[in-house]
Tab-separated table of C-alpha atoms and ligand atoms in Angstrom:
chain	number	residue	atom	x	y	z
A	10	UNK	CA	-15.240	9.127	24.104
A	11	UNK	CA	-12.450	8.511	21.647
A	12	UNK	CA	-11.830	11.039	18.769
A	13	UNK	CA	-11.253	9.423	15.110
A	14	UNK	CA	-7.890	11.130	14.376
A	15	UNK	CA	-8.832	13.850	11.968
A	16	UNK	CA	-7.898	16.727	14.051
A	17	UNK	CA	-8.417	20.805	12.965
A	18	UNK	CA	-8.374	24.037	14.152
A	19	UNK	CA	-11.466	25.416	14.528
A	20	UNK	CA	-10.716	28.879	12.759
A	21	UNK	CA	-11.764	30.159	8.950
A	22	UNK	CA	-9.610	33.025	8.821
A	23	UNK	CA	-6.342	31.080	8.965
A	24	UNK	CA	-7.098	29.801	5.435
A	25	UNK	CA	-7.284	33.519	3.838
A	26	UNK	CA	-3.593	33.808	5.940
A	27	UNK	CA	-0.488	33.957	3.898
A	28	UNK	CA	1.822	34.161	6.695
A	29	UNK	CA	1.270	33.639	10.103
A	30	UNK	CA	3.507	34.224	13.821
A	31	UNK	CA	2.950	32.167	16.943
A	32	UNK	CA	4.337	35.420	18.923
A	33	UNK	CA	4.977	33.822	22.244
A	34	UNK	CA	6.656	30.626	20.904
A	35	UNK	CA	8.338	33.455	18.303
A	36	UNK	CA	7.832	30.871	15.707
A	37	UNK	CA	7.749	32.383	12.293
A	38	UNK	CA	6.086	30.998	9.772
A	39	UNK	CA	6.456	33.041	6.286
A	40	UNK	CA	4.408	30.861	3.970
A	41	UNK	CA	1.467	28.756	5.536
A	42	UNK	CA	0.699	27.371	2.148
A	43	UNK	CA	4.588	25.664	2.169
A	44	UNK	CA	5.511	25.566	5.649
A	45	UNK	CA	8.718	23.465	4.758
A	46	UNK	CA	11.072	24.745	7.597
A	47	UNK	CA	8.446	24.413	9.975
A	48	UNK	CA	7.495	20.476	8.389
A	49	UNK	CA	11.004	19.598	8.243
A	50	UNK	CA	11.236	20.532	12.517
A	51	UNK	CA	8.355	19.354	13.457
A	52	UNK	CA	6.353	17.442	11.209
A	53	UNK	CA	7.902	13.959	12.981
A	54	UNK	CA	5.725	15.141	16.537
A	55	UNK	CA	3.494	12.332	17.521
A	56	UNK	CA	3.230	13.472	21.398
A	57	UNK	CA	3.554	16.853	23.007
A	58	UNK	CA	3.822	17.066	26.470
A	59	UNK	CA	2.970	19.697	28.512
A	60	UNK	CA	3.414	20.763	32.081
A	61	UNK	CA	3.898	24.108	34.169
A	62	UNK	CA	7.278	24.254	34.989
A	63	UNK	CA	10.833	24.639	32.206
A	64	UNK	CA	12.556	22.787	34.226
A	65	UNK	CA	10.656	19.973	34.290
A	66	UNK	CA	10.024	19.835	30.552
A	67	UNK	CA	13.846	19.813	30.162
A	68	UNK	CA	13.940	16.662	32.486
A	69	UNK	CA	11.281	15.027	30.916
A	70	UNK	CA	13.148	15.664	27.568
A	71	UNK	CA	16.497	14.071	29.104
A	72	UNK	CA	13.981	11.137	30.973
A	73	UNK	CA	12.666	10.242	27.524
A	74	UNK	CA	16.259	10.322	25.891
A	75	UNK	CA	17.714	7.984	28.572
A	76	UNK	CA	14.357	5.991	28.855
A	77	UNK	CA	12.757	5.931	25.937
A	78	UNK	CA	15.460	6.367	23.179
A	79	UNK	CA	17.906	4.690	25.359
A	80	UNK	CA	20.537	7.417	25.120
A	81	UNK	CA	20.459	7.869	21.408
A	82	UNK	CA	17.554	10.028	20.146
A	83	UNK	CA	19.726	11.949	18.234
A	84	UNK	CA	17.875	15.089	19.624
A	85	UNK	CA	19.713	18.231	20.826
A	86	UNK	CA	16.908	17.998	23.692
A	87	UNK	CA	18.773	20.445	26.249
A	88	UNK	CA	18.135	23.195	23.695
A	89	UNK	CA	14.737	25.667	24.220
A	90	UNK	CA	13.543	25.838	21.045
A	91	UNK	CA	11.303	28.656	22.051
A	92	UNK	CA	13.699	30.564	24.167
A	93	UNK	CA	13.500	33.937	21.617
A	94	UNK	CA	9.555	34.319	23.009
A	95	UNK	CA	11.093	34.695	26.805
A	96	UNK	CA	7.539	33.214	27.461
A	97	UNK	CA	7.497	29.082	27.015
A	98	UNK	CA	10.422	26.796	26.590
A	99	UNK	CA	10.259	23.743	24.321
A	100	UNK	CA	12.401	20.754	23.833
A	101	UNK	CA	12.424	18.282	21.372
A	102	UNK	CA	13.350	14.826	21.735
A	103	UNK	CA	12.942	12.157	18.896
A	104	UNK	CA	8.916	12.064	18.290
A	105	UNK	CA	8.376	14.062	21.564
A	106	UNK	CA	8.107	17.784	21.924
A	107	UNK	CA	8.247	18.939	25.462
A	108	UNK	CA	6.600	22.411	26.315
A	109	UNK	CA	6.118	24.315	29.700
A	110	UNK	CA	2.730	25.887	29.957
A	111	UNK	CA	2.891	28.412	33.242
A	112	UNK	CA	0.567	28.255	36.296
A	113	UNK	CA	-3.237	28.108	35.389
A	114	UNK	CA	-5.699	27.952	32.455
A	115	UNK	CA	-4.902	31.499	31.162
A	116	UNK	CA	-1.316	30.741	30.456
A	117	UNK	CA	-1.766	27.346	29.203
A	118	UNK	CA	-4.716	28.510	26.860
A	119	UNK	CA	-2.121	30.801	24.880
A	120	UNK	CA	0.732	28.153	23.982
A	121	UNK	CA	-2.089	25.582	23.570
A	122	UNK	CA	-3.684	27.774	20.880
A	123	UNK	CA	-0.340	28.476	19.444
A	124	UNK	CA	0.667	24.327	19.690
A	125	UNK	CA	-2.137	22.962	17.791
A	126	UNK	CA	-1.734	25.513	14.603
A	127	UNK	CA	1.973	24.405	15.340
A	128	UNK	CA	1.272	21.086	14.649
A	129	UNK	CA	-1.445	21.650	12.033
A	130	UNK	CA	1.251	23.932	10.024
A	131	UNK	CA	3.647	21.208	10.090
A	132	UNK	CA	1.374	18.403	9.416
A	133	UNK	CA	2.005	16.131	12.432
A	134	UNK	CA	-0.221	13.328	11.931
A	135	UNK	CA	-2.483	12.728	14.939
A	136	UNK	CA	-0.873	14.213	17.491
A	137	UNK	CA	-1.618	13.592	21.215
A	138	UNK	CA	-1.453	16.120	23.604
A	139	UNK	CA	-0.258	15.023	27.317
A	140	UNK	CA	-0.453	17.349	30.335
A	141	UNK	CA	2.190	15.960	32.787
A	142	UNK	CA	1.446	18.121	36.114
A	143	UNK	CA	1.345	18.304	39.769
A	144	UNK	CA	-1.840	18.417	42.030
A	145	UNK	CA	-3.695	18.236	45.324
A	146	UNK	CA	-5.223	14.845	45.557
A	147	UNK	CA	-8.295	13.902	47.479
A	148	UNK	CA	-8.176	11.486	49.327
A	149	UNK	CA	-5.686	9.413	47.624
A	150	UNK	CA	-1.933	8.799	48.913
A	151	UNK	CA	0.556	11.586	48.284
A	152	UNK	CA	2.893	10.597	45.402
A	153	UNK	CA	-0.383	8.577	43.241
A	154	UNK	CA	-1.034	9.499	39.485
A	155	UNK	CA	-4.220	10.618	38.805
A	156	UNK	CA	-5.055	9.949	34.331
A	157	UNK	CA	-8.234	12.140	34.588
A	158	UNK	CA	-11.554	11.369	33.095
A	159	UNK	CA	-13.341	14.553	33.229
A	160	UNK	CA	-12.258	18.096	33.879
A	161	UNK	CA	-14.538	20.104	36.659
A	162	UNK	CA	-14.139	23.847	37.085
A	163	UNK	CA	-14.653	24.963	40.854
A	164	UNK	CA	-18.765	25.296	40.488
A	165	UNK	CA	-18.273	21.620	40.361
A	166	UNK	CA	-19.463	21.499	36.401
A	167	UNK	CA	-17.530	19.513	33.604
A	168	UNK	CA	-17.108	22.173	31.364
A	169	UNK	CA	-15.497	25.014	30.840
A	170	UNK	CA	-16.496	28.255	30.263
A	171	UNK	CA	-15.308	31.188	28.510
A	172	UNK	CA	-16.087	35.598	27.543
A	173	UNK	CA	-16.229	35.559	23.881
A	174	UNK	CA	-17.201	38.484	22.257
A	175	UNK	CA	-19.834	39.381	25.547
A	176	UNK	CA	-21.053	35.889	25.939
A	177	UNK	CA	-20.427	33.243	27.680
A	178	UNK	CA	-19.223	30.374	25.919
A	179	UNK	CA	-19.422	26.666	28.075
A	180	UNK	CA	-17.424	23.484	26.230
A	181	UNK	CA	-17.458	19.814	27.075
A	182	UNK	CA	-14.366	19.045	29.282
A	183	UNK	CA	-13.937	15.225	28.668
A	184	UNK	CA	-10.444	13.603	27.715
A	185	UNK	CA	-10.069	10.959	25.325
A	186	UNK	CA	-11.254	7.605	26.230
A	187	UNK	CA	-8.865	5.292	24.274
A	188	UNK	CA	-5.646	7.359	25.144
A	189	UNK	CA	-6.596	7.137	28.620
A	190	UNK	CA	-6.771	3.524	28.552
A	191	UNK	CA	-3.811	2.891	26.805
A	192	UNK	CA	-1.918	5.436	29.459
A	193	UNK	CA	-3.899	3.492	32.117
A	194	UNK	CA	-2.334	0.018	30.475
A	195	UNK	CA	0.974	1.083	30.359
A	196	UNK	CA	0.708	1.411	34.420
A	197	UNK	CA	0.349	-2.288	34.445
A	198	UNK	CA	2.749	-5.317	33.515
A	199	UNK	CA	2.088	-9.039	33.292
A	200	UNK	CA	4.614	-9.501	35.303
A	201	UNK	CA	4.078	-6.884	38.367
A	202	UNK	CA	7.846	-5.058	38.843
A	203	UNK	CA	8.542	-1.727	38.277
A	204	UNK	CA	5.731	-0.619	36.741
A	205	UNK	CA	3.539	-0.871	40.107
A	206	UNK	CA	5.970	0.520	41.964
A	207	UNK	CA	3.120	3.267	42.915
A	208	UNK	CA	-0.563	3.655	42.781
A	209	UNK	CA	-2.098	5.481	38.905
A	210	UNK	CA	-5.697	5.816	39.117
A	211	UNK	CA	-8.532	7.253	36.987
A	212	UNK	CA	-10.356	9.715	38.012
A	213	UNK	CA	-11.397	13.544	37.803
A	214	UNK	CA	-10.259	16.303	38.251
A	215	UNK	CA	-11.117	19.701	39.331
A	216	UNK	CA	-9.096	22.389	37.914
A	217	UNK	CA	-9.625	25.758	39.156
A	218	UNK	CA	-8.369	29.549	38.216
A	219	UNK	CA	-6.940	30.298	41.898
A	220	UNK	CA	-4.656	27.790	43.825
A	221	UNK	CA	-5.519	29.390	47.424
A	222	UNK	CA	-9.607	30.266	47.685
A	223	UNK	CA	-10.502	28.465	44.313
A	224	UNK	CA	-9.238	25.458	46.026
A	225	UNK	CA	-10.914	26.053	49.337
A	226	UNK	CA	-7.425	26.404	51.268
A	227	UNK	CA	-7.494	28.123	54.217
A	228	UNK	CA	-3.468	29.305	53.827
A	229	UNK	CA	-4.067	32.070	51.010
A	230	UNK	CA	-3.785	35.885	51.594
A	231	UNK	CA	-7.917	35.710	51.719
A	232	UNK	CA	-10.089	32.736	52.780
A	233	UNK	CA	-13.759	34.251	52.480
A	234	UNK	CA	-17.193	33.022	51.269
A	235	UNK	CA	-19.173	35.040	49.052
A	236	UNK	CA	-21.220	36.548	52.010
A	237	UNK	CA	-17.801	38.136	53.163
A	238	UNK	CA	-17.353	35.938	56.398
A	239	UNK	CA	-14.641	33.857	56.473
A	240	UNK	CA	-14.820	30.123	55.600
A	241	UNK	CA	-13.919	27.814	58.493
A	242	UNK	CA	-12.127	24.243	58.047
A	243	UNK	CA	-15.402	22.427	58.424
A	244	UNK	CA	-16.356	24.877	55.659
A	245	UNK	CA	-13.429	23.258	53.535
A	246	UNK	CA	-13.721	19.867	54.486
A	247	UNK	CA	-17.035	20.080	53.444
A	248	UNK	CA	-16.901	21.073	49.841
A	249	UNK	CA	-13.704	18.831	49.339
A	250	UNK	CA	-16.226	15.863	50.495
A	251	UNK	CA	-18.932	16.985	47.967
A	252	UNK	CA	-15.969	17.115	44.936
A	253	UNK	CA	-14.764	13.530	46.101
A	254	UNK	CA	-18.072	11.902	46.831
A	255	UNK	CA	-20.464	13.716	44.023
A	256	UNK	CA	-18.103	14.186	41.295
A	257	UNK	CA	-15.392	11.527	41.543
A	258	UNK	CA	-12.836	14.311	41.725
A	259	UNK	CA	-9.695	13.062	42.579
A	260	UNK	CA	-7.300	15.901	42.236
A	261	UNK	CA	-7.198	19.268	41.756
A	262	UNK	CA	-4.927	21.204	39.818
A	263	UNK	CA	-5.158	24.629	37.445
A	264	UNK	CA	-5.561	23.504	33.966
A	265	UNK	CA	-7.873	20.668	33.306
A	266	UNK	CA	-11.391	22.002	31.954
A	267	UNK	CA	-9.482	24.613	29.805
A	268	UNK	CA	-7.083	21.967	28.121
A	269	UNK	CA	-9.625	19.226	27.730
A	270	UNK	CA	-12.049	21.396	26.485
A	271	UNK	CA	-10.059	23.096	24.093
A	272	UNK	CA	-8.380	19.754	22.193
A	273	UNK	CA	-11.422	18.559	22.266
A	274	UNK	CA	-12.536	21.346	20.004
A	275	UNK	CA	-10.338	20.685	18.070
A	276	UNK	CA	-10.050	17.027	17.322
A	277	UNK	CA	-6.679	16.139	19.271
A	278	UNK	CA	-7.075	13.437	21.449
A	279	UNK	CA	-5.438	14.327	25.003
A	280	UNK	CA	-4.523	13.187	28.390
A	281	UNK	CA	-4.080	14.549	31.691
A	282	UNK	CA	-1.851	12.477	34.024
A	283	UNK	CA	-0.742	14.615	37.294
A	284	UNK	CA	0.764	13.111	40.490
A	285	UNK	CA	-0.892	13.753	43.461
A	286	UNK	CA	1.724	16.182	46.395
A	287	UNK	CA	-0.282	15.964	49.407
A	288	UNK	CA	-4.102	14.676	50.535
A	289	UNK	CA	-5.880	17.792	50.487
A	290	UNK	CA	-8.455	16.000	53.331
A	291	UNK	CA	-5.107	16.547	55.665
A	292	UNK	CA	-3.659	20.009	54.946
A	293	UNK	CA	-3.260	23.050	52.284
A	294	UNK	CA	0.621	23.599	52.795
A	295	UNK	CA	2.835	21.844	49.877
A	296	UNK	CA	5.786	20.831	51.955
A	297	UNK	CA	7.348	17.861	50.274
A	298	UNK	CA	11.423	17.537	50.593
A	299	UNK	CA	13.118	18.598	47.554
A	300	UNK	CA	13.887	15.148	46.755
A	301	UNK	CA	10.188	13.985	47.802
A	302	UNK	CA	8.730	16.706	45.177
A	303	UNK	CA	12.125	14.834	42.330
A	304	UNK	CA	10.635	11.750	42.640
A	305	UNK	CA	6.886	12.371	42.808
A	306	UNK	CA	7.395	14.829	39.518
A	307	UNK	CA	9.249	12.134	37.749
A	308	UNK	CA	6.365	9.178	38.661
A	309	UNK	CA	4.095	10.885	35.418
A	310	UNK	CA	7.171	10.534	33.185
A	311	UNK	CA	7.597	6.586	34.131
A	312	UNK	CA	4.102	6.508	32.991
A	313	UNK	CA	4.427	8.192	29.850
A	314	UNK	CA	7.378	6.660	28.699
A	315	UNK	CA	6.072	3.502	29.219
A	316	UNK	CA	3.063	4.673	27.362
A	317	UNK	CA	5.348	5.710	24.350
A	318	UNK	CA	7.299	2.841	24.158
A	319	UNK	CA	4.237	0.498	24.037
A	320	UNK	CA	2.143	2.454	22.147
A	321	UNK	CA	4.090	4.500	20.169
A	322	UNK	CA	6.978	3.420	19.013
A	323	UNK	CA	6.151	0.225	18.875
A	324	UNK	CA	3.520	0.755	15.949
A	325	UNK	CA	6.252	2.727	13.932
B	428	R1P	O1	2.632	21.165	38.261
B	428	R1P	P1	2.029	22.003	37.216
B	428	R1P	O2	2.092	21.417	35.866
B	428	R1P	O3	2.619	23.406	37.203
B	428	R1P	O4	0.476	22.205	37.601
B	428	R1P	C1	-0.022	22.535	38.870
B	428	R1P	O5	0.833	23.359	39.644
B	428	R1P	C2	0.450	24.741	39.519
B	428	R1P	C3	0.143	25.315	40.879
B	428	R1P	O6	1.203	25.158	41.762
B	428	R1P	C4	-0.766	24.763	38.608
B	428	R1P	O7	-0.384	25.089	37.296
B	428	R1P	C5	-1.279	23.367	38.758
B	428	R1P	O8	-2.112	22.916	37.743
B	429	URA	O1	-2.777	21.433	45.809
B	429	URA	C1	-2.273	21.624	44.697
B	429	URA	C2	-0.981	21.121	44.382
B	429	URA	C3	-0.474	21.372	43.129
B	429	URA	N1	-1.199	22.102	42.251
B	429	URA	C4	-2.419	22.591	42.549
B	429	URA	O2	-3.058	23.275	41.721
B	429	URA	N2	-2.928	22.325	43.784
């Protein structure tokens, strides 16, 4: 389903707030009723990108100067605009703001929380949100981009689920339909060429709060069912069947019910687009070459530059 634009948080208190401090970005913001440092910055952002790692948000910055802005986006993008919260690092380049997230939903749920009053503050219009990740794919080639449909947390339910204040609190984990379809486009050309150089699909994707047990590999420090005993490969093989076969998962990775879930709440239509480092029907162990795991990172940035160019800019 595709969300109408009008984005919000989701919070009545942050109207009675005079001031407010997004603590791990260490982002100050003195005056939320004239937020004029904080427009002026970043009140230009039309897509922020997110993805685990700092060092790949500072290459996807320099990508999208080369690639998108052709070398002159006029950005200082090799500066970490959130380097005083020792937490996150963010780069900005022309309409793009590039932030890392961490490893899992925890981690992600605290910048993404801090990001969307970010953008509300500064009063980006329409912002999309685009997780550009790694993951285990399922039965798919190494090295194919997954755009995902549906976020599934490991009980193999698309939602996700959350303690607040002693309850349990279970969201819709859906991403937008429109921006997936436009991401999807942008994978294609008239005229073949580069941009089918390698395989994007849509499909699901599981993303689960442990990389080892969570996602049945038998390679973590424990690999045991909830009787106790030990789960055997058949074991494995088994579940991984039921995620590709019931659910149309097609990867898994750490993040996806939590960040679909929660800019859904919110109104901001979002994407998840992860590449795919090894079939996890053949093996558990992430052993790609160094320059294997440079070129499969980079495959989500072709997309989404494409993406940007076509859709973005282009309407500007
Ligand atoms: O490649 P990134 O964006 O870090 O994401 C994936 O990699 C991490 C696990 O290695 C998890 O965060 C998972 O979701
Ligand atoms: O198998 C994988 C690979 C990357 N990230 C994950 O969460 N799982």
């Amino acid at each position: 389903m595709s969300l109408n634009g009008a984005y919000s948080t989701k919070n009545p208190n942050l109207e009675q707030m005079t001031s407010d401090f997004l603590y791990h970005l260490a982002v100050n913001i003195p005056d939320t009723k004239n937020p004029t440092d904080i427009k002026n910055q970043f009140g230009h952002i039309k897509v922020v990108c997110l993805g685990g790692k700092d060092a790949r948000m500072r290459e996807l910055a320099k990508y999208i100067h080369e690639n998108v802005y052709n070398g002159k986006s006029g950005s200082k993008y090799e500066k970490d605009i959130f380097e005083d919260g020792h937490r996150y690092a963010g780069f900005i380049v022309g309409s793009v703001l590039c932030v890392s997230h961490g490893v899992g939903s925890s981690t992600m749920s605290v910048v993404l929380h801090e990001l969307i009053k970010l953008v509300r503050y500064a009063k980006c219009v329409d912002p999309l949100f685009i997780r550009i990740g790694t993951s285990g794919g399922l039965g798919v080639k190494p090295g194919t981009v997954v755009v995902s449909r549906k976020g599934y947390n490991g009980l193999l339910c698309s939602e996700y689920e959350i303690a607040i204040l002693g309850e349990r609190v279970s969201r819709p984990a859906y991403f937008d339909e429109r921006l997936r379809k436009d991401l999807l486009d942008a994978a294609t050309s008239p005229d073949g060429g580069e941009e089918n150089a390698f395989s994007v699909i849509e499909g699901n994707t599981m993303g689960t709060d442990c990389f080892y047990e969570g996602q049945g590999r038998l390679d973590g420090a424990s690999c045991m069912k909830a009787n106790g005993e030990p789960y055997t490969k058949a074991d494995k093989l088994n579940f991984l069947k039921r995620c590709h076969d019931e659910c149309g998962i097609r990867n898994i990775e750490m993040e996806a019910p939590m960040f679909a879930a929660l800019t859904l709440h919110c109104g901001i239509r979002a994407a998840d687009v992860c590449v795919t480092l090894l079939n996890r029907l053949e093996g558990d162990q992430v052993n790609s070459t160094k320059a294997q795991l440079k070129d499969f990172e980079e495959r989500p940035f072709r997309l989404v530059a494409r993406f940007i160019k076509r859709h973005i800019l282009s309407s500007t």
